[in-house]
PDB file of C-alpha atoms in Angstrom:
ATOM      1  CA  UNK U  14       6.336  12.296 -14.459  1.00  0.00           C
ATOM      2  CA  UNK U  15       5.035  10.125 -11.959  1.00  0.00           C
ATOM      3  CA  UNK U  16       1.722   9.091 -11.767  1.00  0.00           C
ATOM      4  CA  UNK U  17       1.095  10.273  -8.015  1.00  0.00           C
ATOM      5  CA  UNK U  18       4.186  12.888  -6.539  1.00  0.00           C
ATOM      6  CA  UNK U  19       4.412  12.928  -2.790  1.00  0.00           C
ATOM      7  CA  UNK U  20       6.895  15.138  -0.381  1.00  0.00           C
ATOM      8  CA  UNK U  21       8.863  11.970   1.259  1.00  0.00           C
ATOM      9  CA  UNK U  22       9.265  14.216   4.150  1.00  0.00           C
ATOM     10  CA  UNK U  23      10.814  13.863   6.833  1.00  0.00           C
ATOM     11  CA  UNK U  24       8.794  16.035   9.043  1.00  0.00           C
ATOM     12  CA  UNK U  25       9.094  16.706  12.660  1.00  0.00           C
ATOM     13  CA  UNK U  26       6.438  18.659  14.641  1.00  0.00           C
ATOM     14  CA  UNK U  27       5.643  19.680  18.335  1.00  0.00           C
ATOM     15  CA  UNK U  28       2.970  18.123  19.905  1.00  0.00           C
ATOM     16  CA  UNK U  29      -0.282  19.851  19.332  1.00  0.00           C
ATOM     17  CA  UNK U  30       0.321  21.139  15.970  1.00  0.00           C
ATOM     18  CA  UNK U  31      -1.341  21.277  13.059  1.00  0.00           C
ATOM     19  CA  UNK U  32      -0.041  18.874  10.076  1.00  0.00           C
ATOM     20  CA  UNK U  33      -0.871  19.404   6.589  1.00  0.00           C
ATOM     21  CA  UNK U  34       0.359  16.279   4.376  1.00  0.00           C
ATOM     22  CA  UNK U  35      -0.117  16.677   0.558  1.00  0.00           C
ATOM     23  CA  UNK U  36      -0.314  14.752  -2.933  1.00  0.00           C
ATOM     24  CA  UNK U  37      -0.807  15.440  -6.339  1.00  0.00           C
ATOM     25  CA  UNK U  38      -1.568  13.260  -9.186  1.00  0.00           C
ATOM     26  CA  UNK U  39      -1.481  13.676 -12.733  1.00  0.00           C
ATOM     27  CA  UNK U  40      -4.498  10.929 -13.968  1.00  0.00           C
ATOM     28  CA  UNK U  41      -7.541  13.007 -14.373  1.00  0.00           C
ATOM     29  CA  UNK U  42      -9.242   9.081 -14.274  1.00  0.00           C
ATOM     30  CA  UNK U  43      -8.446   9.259 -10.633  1.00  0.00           C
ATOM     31  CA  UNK U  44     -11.512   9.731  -8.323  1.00  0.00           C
ATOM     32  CA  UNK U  45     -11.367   7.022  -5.422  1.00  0.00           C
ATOM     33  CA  UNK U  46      -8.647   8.644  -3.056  1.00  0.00           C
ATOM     34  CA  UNK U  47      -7.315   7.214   0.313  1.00  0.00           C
ATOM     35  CA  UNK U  48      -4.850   7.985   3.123  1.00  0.00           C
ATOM     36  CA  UNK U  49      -3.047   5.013   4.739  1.00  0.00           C
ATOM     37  CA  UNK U  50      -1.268   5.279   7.673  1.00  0.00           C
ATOM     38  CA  UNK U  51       1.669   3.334   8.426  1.00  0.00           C
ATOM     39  CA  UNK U  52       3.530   2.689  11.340  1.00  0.00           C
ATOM     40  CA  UNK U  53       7.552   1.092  11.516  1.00  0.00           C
ATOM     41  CA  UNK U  54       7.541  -2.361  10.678  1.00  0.00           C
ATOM     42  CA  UNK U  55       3.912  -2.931   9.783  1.00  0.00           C
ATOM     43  CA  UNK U  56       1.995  -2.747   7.003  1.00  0.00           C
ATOM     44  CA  UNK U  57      -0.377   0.514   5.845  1.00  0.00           C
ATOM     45  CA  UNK U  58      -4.026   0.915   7.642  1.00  0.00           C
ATOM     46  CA  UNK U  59      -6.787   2.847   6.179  1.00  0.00           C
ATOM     47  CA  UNK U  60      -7.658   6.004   7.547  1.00  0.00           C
ATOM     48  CA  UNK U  61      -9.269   8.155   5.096  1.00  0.00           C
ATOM     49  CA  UNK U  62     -11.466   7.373   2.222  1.00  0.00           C
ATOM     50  CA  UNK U  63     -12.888   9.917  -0.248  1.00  0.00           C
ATOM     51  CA  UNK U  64     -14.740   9.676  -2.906  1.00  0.00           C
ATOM     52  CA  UNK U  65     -14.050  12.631  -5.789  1.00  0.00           C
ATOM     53  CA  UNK U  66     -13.645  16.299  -4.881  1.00  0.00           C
ATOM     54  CA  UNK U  67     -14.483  18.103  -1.396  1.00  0.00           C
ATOM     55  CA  UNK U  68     -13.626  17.523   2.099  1.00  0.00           C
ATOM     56  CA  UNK U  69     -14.042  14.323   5.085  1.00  0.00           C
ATOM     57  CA  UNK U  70     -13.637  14.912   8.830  1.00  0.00           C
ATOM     58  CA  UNK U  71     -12.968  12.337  11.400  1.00  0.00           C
ATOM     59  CA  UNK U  72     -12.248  13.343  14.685  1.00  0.00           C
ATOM     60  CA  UNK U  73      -8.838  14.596  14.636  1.00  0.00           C
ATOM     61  CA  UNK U  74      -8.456  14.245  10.550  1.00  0.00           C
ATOM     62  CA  UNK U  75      -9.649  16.010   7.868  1.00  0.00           C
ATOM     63  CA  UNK U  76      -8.951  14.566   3.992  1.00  0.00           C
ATOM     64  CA  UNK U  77      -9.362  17.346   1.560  1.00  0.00           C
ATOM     65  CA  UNK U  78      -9.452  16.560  -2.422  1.00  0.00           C
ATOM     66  CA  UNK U  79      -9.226  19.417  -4.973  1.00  0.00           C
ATOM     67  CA  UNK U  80      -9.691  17.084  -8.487  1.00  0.00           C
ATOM     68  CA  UNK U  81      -9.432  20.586 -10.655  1.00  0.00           C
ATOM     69  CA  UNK U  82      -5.606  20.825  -9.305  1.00  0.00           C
ATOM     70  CA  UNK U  83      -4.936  17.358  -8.935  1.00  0.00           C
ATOM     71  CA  UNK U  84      -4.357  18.350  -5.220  1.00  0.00           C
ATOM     72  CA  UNK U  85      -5.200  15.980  -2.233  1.00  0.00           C
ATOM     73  CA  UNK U  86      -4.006  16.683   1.273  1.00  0.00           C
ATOM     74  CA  UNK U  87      -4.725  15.210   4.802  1.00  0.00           C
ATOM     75  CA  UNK U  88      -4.744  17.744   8.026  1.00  0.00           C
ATOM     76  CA  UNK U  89      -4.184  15.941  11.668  1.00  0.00           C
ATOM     77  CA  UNK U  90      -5.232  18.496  14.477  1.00  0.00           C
ATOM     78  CA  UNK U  91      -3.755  18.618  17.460  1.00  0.00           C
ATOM     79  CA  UNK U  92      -0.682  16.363  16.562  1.00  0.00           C
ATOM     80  CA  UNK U  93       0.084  13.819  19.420  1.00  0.00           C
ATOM     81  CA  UNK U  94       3.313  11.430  19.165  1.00  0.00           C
ATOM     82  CA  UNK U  95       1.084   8.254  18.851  1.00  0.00           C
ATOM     83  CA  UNK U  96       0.408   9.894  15.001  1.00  0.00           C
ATOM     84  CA  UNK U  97       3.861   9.571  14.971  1.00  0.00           C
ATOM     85  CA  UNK U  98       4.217   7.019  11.200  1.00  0.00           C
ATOM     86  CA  UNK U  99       4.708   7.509   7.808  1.00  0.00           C
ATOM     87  CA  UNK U 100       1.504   8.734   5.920  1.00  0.00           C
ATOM     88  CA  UNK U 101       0.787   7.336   2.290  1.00  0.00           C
ATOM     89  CA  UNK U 102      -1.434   8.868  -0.482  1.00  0.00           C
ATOM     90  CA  UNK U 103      -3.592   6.188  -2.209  1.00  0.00           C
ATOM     91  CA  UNK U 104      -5.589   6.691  -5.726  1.00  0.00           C
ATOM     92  CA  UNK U 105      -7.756   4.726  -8.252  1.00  0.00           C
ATOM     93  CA  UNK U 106      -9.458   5.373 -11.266  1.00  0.00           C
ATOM     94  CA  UNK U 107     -12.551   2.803 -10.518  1.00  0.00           C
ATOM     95  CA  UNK U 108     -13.815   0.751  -8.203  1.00  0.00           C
ATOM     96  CA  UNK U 109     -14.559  -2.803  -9.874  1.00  0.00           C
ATOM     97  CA  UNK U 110     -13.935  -4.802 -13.204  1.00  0.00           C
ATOM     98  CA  UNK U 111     -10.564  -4.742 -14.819  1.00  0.00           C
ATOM     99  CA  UNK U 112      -8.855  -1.262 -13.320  1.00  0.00           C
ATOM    100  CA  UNK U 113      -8.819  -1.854  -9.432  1.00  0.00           C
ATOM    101  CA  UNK U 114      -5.372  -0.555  -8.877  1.00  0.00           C
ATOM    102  CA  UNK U 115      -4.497   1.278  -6.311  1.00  0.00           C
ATOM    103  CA  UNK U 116      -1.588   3.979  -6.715  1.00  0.00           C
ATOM    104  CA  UNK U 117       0.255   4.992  -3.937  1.00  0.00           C
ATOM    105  CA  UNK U 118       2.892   8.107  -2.675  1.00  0.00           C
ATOM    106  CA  UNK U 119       5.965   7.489  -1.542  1.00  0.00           C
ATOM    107  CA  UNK U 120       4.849   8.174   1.908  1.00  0.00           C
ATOM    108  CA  UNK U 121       5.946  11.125   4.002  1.00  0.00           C
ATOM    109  CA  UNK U 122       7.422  10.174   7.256  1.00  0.00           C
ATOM    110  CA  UNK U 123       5.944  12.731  10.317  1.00  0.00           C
ATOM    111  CA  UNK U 124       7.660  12.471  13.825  1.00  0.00           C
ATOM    112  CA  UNK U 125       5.456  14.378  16.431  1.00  0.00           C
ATOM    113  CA  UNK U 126       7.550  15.116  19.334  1.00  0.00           C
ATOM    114  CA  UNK U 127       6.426  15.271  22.919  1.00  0.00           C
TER     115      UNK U 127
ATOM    116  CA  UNK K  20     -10.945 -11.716  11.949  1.00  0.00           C
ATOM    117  CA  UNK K  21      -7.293 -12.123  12.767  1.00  0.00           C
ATOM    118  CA  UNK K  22      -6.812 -10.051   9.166  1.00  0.00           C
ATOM    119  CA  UNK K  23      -4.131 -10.614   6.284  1.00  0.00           C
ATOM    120  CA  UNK K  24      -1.839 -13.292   7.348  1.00  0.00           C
ATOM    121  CA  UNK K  25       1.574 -13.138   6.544  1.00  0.00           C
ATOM    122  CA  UNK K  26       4.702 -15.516   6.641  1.00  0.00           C
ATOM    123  CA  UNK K  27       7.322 -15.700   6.845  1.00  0.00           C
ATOM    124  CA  UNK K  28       7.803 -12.304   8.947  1.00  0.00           C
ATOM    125  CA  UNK K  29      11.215 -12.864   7.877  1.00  0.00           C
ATOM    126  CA  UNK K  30      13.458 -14.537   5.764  1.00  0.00           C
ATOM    127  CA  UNK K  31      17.009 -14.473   5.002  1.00  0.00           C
ATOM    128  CA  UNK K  32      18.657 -16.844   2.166  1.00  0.00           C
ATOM    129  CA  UNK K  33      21.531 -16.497  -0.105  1.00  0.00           C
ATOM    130  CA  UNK K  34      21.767 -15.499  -3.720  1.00  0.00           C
ATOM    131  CA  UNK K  35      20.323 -17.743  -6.326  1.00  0.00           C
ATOM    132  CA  UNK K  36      18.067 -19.741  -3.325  1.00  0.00           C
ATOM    133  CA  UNK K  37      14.180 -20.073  -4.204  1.00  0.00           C
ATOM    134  CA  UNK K  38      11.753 -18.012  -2.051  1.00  0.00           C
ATOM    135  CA  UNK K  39       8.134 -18.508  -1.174  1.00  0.00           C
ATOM    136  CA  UNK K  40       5.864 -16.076   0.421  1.00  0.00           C
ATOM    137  CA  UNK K  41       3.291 -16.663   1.784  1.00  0.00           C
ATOM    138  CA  UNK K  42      -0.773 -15.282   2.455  1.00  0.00           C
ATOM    139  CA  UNK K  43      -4.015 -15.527   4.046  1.00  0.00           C
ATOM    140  CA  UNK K  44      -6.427 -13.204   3.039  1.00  0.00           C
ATOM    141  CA  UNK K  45      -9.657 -12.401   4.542  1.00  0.00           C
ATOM    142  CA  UNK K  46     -12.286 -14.873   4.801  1.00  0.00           C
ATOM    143  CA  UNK K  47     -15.226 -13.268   2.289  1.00  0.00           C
ATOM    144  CA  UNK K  48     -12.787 -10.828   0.348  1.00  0.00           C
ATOM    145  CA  UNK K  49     -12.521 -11.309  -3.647  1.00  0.00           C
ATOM    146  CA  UNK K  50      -9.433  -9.510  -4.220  1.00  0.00           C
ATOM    147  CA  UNK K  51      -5.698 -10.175  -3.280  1.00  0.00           C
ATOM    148  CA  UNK K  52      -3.215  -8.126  -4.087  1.00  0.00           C
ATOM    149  CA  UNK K  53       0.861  -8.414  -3.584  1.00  0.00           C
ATOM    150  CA  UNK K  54       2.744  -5.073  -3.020  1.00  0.00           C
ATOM    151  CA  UNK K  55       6.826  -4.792  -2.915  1.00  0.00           C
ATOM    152  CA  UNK K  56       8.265  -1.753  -0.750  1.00  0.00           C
ATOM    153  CA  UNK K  57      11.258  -0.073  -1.005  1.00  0.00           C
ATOM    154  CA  UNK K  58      12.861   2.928   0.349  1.00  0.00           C
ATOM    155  CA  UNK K  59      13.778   4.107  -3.212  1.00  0.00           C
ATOM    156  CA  UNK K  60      10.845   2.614  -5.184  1.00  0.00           C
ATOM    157  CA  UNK K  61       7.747   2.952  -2.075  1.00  0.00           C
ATOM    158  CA  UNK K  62       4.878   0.675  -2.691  1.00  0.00           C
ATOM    159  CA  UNK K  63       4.577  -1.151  -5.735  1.00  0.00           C
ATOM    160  CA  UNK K  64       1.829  -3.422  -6.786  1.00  0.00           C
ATOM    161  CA  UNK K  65       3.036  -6.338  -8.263  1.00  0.00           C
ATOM    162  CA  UNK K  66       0.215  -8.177  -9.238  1.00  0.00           C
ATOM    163  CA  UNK K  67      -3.604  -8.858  -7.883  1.00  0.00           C
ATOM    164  CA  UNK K  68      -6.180 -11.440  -8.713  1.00  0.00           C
ATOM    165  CA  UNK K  69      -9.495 -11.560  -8.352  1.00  0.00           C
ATOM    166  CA  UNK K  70     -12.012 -14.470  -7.048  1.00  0.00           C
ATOM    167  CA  UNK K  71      -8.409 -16.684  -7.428  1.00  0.00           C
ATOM    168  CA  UNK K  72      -7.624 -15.393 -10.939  1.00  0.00           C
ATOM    169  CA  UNK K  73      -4.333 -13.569 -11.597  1.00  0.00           C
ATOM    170  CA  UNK K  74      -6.090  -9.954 -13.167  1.00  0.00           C
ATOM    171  CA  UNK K  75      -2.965  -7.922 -13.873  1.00  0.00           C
ATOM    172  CA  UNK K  76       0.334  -8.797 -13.265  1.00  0.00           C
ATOM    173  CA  UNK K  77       2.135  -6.145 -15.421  1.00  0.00           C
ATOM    174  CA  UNK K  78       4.314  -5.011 -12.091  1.00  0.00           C
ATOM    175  CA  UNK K  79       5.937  -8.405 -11.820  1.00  0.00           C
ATOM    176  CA  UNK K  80       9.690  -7.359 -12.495  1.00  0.00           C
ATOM    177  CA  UNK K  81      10.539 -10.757 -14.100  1.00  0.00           C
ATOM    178  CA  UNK K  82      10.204 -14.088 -14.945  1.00  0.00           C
ATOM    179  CA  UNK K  83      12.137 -14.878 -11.795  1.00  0.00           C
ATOM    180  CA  UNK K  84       8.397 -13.689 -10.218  1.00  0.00           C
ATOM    181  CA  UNK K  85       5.390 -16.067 -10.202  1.00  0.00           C
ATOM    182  CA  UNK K  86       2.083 -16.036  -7.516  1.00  0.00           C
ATOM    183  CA  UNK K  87      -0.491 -18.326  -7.374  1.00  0.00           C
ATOM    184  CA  UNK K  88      -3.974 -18.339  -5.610  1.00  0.00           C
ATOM    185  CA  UNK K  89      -4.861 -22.280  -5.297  1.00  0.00           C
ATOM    186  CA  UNK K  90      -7.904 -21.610  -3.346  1.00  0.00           C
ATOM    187  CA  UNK K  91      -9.695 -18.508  -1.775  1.00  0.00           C
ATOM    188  CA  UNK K  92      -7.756 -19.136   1.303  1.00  0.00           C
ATOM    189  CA  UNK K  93      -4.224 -18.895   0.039  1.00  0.00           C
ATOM    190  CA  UNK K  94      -1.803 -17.342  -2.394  1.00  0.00           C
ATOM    191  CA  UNK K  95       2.448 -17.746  -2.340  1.00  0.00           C
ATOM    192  CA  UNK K  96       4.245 -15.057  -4.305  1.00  0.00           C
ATOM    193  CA  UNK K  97       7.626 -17.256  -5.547  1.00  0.00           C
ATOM    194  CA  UNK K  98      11.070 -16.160  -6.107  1.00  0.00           C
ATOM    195  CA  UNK K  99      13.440 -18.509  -8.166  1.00  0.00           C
ATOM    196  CA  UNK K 100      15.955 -17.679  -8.634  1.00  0.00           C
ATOM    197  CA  UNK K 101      16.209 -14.904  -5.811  1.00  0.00           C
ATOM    198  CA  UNK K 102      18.645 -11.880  -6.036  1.00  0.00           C
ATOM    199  CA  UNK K 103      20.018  -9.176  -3.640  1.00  0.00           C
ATOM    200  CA  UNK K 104      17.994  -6.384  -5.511  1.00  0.00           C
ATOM    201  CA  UNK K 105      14.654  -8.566  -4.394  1.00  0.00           C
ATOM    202  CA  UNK K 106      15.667  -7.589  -0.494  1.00  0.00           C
ATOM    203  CA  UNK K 107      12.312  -5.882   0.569  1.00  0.00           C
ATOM    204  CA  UNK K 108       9.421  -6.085   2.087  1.00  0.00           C
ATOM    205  CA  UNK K 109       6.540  -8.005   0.458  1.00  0.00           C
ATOM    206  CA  UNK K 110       3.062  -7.239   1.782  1.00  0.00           C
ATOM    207  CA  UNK K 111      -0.014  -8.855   0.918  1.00  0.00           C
ATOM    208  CA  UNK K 112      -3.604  -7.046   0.976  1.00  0.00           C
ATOM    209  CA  UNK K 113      -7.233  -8.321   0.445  1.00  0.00           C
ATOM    210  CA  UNK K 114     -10.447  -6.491  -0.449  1.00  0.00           C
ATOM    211  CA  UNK K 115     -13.765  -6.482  -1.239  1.00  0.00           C
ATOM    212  CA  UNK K 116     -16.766  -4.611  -2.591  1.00  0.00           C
ATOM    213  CA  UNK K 117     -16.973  -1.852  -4.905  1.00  0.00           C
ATOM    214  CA  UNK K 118     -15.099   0.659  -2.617  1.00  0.00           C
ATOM    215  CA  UNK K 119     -11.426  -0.974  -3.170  1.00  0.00           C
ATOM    216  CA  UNK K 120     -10.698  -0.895   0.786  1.00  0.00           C
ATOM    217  CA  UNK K 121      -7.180  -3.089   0.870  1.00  0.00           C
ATOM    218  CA  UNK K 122      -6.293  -4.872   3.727  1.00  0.00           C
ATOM    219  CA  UNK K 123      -2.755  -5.007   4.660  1.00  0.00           C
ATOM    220  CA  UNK K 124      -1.053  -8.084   6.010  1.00  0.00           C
ATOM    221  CA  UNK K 125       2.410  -7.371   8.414  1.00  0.00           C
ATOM    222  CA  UNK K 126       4.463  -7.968   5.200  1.00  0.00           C
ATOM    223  CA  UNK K 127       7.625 -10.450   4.787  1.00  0.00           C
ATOM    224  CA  UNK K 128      10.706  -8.698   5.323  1.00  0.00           C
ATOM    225  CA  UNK K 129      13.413 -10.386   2.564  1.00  0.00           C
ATOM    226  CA  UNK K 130      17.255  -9.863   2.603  1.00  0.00           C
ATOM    227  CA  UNK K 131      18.907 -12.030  -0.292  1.00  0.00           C
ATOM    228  CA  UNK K 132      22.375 -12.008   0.650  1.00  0.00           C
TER     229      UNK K 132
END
């Protein structure tokens, strides 16, 4: 089993929908978790960062991390074709010292489409 | 900060050739990390040092593989010698402070023909 299991996608919405992107993980160690966007032919950009279980909102994005079902998923609102990339999950088990890996998804590709 | 600097962007060479990537990091960031992606395989951390010292390198694929960090300022990730299977693109990141945030450069997209 692989250490972090993401839907590769693709997925192809309307404009102004809601998109729920999901991960799960099977290291209970993990607690630093991350969503990295990434658009064609550049490399991934931060664009959420949680730390351990519950939920972050900025503007349009919500990151949502459920540790007791090794369950992390990122909602866009209002879907516009600029979000238009593919999305990767990112996890580590600590920050500092000797374990500063980062573990990433495949990445699910999402198409919003004017 | 112009960010992660990559080059080549590209590079194309032929089986058995040497290869040398290349990266910038952050001015101020402790950590460097080199990544491999791949449609089959996704992101893959190859190896990462910290304050210019290689800390893990168990996702180097083989011997063929070496990096080096000679100052703060610089690290090359080395191919020799290079193989069609290597064809992918090789991203660098930086980082620093307890909170892990990597950088991404543009990445170096390799074909070994």
């Amino acid at each position: 089993q692989k250490e972090v299991e993401q839907d590769p996608g693709p997925l192809s919405v309307p404009e102004g929908a809601i998109v729920s992107l999901n991960c799960t993980y099977s290291n209970s160690a993990f607690q630093y978790f991350m969503w990295y966007r990434q658009y064609s032919r550049k490399g991934p950009e931060l664009l959420m960062y949680t730390y351990s279980s519950g939920n972050k909102e900025d503007g349009r994005f919500t990151a949502q991390v459920d540790k007791s079902s090794k369950y992390i998923s990122l909602f866009i609102r209002d879907s516009q074709p600029s979000d238009s990339a593919t999305y990767l999950c990112a996890m580590s088990a600590y920050s500092g010292g000797s374990n500063y890996k980062l573990t990433f998804g495949k990445g699910t590709l999402l198409t919003v489409n004017p | 900060d112009a960010g992660v600097i990559q080059s080549p962007r590209h590079e194309v060479t032929e089986m058995g050739q040497e290869v040398t990537l290349r990266c910038k990091p952050i001015s101020g960031h402790d950590y460097l990390f080199w990544y491999r992606q791949t449609m089959m395989r996704g992101l893959e951390l190859l190896i990462y040092f910290n304050n210019n010292v290689p800390i893990d390198d168990s996702g180097m694929p083989e011997d063929r593989f070496s990096a080096k960090m000679p100052n703060a300022s610089f690290s090359t990730l080395k191919i020799q010698p290079s193989e069609p299977r290597d064809s992918a693109v090789y991203f660098c990141a930086s980082s620093t402070g307890s909170r892990n945030i990597q950088y991404f450069g543009a990445g170096t997209r390799l074909s070994v023909l």
